[in-house]
XYZ file of C-alpha atoms in Angstrom:
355
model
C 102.636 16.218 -85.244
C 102.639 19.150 -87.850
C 105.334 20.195 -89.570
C 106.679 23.505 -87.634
C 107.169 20.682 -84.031
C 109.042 19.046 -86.058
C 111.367 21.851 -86.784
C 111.645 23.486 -83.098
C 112.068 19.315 -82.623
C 115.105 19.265 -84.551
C 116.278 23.069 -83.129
C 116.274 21.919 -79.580
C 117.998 18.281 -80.538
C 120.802 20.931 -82.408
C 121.078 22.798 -79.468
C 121.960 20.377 -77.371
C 124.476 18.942 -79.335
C 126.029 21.787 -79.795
C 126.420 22.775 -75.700
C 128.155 19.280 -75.893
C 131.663 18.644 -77.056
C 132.201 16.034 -79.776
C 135.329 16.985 -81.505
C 136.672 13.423 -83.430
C 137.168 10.455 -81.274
C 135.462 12.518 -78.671
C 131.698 11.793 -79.304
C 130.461 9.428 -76.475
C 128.451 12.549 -74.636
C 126.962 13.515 -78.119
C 126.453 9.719 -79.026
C 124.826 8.911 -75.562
C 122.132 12.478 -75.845
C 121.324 11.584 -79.476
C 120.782 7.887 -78.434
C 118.241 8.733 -75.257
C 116.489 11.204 -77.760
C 116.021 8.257 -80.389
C 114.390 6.272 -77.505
C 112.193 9.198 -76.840
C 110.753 8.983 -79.965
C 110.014 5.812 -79.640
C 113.066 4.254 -81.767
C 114.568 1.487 -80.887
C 118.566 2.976 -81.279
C 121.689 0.812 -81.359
C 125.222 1.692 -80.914
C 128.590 0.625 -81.378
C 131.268 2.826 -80.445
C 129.884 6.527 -80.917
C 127.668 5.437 -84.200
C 124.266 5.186 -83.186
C 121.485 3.686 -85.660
C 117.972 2.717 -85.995
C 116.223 0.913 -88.538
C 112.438 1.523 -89.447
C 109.695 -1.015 -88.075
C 108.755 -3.633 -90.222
C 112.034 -4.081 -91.544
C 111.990 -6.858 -95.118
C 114.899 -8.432 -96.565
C 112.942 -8.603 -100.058
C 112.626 -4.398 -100.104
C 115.558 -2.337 -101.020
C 117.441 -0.040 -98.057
C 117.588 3.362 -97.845
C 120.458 4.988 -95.664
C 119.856 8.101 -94.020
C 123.406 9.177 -92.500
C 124.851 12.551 -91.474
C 127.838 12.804 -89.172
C 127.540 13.915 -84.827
C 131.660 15.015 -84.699
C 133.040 17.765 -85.261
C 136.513 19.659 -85.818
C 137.982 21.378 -83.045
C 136.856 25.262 -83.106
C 139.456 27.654 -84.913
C 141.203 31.050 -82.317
C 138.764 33.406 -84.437
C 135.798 32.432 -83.357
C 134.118 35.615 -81.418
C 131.473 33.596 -79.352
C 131.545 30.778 -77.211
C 131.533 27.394 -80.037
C 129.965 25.576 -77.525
C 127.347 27.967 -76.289
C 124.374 28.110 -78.957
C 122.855 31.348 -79.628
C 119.897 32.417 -81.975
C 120.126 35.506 -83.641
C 116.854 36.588 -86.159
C 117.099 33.352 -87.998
C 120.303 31.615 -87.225
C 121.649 29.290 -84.806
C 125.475 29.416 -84.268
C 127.294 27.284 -82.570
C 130.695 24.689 -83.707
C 128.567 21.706 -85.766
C 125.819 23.774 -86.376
C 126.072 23.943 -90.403
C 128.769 20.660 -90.364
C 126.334 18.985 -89.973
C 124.365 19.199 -87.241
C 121.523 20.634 -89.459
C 121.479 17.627 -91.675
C 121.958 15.284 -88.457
C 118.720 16.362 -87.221
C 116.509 17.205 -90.258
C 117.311 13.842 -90.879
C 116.433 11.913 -88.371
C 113.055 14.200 -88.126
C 112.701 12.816 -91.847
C 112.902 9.083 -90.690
C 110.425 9.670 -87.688
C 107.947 11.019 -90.365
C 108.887 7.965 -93.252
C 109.294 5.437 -91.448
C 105.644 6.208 -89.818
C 103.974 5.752 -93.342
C 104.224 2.110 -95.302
C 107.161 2.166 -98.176
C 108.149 0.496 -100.671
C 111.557 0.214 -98.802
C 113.309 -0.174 -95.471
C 115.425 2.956 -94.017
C 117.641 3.000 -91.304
C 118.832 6.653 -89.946
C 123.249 6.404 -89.275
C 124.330 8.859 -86.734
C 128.177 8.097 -87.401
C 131.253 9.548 -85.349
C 134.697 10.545 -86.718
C 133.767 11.541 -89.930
C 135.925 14.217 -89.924
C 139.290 11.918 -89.682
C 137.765 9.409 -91.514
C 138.469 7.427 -88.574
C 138.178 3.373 -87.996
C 136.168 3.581 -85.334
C 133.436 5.907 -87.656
C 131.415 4.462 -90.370
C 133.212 1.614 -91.292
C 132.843 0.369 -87.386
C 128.462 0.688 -88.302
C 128.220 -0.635 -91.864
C 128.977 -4.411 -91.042
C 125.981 -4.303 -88.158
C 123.262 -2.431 -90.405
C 121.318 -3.848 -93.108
C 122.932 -3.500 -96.388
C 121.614 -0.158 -98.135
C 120.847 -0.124 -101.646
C 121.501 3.721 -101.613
C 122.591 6.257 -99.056
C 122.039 10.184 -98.322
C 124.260 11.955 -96.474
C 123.398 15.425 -94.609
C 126.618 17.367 -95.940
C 125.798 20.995 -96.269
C 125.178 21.236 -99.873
C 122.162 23.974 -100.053
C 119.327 21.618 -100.800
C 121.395 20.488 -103.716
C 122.224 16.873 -104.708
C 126.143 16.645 -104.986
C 125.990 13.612 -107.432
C 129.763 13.079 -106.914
C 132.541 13.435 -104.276
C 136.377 13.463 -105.506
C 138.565 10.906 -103.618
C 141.619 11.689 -101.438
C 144.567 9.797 -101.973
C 148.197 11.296 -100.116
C 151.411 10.704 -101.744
C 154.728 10.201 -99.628
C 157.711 10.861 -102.356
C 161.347 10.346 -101.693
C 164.040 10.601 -104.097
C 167.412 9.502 -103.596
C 171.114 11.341 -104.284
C 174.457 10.862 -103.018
C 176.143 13.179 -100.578
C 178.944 15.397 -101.018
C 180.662 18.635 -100.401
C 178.513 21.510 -102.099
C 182.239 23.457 -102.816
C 183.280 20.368 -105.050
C 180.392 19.802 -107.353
C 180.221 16.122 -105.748
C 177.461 13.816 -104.950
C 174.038 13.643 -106.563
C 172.017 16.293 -105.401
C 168.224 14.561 -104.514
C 166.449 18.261 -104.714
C 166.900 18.642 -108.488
C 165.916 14.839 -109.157
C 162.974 15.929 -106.918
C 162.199 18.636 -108.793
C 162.138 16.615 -112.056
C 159.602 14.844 -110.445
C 157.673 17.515 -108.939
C 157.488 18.811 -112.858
C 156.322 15.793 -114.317
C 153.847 15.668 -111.603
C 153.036 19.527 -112.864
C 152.625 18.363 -116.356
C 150.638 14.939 -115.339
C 147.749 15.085 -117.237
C 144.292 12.566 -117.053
C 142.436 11.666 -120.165
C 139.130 11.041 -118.409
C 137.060 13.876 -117.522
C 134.029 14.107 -115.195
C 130.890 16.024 -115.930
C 130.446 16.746 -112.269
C 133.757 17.136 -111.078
C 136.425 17.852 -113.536
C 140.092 16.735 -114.172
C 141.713 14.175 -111.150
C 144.330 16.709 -110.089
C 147.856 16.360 -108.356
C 149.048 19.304 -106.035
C 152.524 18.747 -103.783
C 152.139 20.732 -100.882
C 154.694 19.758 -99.162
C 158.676 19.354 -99.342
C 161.723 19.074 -97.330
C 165.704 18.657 -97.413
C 168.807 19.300 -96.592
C 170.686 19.564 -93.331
C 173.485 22.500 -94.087
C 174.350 24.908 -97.116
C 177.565 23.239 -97.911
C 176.316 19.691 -98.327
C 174.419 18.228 -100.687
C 171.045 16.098 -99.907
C 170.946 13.003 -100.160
C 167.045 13.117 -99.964
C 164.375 14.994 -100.852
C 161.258 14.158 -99.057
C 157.532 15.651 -100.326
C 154.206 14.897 -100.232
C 151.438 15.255 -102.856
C 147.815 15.893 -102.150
C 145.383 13.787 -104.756
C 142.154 14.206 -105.938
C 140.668 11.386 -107.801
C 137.634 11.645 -110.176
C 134.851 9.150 -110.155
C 136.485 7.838 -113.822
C 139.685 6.216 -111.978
C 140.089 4.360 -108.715
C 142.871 5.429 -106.384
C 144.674 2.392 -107.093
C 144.828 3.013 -110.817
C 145.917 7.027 -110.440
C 148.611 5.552 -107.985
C 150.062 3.442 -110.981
C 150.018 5.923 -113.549
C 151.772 8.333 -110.798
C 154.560 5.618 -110.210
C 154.904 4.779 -113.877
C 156.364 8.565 -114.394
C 158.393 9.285 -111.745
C 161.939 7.964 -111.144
C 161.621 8.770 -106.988
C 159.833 5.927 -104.280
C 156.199 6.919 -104.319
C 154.198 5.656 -101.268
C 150.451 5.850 -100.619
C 149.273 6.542 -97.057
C 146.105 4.839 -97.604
C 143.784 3.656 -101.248
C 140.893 3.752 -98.674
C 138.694 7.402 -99.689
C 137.362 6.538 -102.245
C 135.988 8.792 -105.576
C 132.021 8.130 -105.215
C 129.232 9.127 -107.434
C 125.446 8.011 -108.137
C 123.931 7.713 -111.564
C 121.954 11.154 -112.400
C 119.088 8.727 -113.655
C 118.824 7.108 -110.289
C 115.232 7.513 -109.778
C 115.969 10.049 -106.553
C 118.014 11.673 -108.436
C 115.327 12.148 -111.377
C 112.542 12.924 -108.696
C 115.655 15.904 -107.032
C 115.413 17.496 -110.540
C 111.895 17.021 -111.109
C 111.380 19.119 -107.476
C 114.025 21.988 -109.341
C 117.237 20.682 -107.765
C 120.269 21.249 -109.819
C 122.945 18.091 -109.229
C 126.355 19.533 -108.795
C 129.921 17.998 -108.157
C 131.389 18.612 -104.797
C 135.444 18.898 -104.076
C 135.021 18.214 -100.531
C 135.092 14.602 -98.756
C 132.734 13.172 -96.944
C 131.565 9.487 -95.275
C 130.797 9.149 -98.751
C 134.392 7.922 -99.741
C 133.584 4.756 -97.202
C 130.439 3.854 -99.100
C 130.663 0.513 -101.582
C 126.811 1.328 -102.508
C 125.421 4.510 -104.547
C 124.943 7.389 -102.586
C 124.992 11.218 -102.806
C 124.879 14.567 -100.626
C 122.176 16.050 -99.706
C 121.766 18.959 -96.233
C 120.769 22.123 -95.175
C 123.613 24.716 -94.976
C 126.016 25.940 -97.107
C 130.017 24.268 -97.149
C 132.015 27.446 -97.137
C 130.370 27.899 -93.374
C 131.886 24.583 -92.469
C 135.038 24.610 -90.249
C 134.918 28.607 -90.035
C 134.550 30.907 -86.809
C 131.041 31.869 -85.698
C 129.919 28.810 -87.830
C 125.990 28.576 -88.068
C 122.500 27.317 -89.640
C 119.653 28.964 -90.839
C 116.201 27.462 -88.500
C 114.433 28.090 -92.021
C 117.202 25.852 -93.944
C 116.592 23.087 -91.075
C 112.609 23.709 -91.619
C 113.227 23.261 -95.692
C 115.047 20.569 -95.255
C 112.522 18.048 -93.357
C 109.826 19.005 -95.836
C 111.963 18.419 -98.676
C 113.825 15.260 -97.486
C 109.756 13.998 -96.652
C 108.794 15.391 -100.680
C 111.587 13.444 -102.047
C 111.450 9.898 -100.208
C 107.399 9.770 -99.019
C 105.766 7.022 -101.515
C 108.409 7.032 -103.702
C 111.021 4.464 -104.721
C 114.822 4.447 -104.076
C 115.657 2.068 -107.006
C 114.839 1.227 -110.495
């Protein structure tokens, strides 16, 4: 096939997912379309749940894995939109429609990517992850695939990051924060009033400072954004509920910011979950080296992805651009899809995925 059936390929495959719903924990029609087009192409797909793989012929435990993964759910559409999400239209060069840019576009330049690899000998195995519920980091997503697929010795993942490599991907950790007073009547001056032992807190938290920078992606910051108390003016709370948002860098674990967190504050401090991870991949990785080497510039992204699931080195790499992502009238560019095959094919064709 030459390049340009590839792309209309990958157009028509985006299309088609698009006219058909997969909003998070939603993706079985999406899972089950992708899956009969894998078979068309002569893959061999497997499934569990709504993640649907396929590993290249002539698979060898003694060559190193390469995981090509990019997510098939999407968020519901937001009241601005002013088309139909689920109707996919081309206009001049793009294609909108709700998972067009996040990431559609990266689902299917991928997996045109593996048909072309995977048809030449390498020095490595690859196996192309179409994984569901990315988008609530869900149990039934990723972490449902990974124990059934070969272990990979490094991953891409088809975020929208402009053709760039995002190196490194802060963490999400969320905070549930209670501190405790002692009620009383708000005339008297009694009781111990949990909204200003709270708002210590919250200042500390203000004032929380981390020694360890990251080149790609800055300080690990702290933001509460949300708080609550109270049930009447004249009484005074005996709890102060909030909830801080968490960013980690790829210098701390979420475990280890929890700690320090706890260590300063004098209110109950909760995590909801240690799971998303901070991730990052060595810039001398040798796909990283051959990315700059090809004028790529590697950047640090904010946003979370699959990525924080990952145990392995892996980085972001997709068509689009992430301020499109979970907008109205959300779309790709058919020449960002069309750069995207050729470059994924110039990056990984005859070259190797580890040192």
């Amino acid at each position: 096939m030459k390049h340009h059936e590839y792309t209309a390929e990958a157009t028509a495959l985006l299309m088609s997912l698009i006219e058909t719903p997969s909003v998070s924990r939603n993706e079985d029609e999406a899972a089950t379309l992708l899956e009969r087009k894998m078979e068309e192409y002569g893959l061999e797909p497997q499934r569990t749940g709504n993640n649907v793989w396929a590993i290249g012929a002539g698979f060898s435990p003694q060559r190193p894995t390469l995981l090509l993964n990019a997510h098939i759910d999407t968020v519901k559409p937001v009241a601005s939109w002013t088309r139909n999400p689920l109707q996919p239209t081309i206009e001049g060069n793009r294609l909108y429609g709700l998972g067009s840019n996040d990431c559609g576009g990266g689902l299917v330049s991928l997996l045109q990517a593996f048909r072309v690899i995977t048809s030449r000998r390498q020095a490595y195995n690859t196996v192309f992850l179409a994984s569901a519920e990315e988008e609530v980091s869900g149990a039934d997503g990723i972490v449902r695939a990974l124990p059934l697929i070969p272990r990979p010795d490094v991953a891409i993942v088809g975020e929208p990051t402009g053709m760039q490599p995002a190196v490194a991907e802060k963490g999400l950790m969320v905070l549930d924060i209670t501190a405790h007073g002692k009620s009383g009547h708000a005339a008297r001056r009694e009781g111990i009033n949990a909204i200003y032992k709270m708002a210590d807190d919250i200042d500390r938290l203000r004032r929380l400072q981390f020694d360890r920078k990251s080149e790609f992606l800055g300080d690990t910051i702290v933001n509460v954004t949300c708080i609550n108390a109270g049930t009447q003016h004249n009484v005074v709370p005996d709890i102060c509920t909030a909830v801080a948002d968490v960013r980690t860098n790829e210098h701390y674990t979420n475990e280890e910011v929890y700690e320090i967190i706890c260590s300063c504050l004098d209110s109950e401090v909760k995590a909801r979950s240690f799971r998303l991870s901070p991730s990052h991949i060595d810039k001398n990785h040798p796909l990283i080296c051959r990315c700059v080497e090809m004028g790529m510039q590697p950047f640090g992204s904010p946003t979370l992805s699959d990525q924080a699931l990952m145990s392995f080195p892996s980085f972001k790499l997709g068509p689009g651009d992430s301020s499109r992502s979970h907008a109205a009238d959300e779309y790709i560019c058919i020449s960002e899809i069309d750069e995207a095959i050729k470059t994924y094919i110039r990056l990984l064709d005859g070259n190797l995925i580890k040192n």
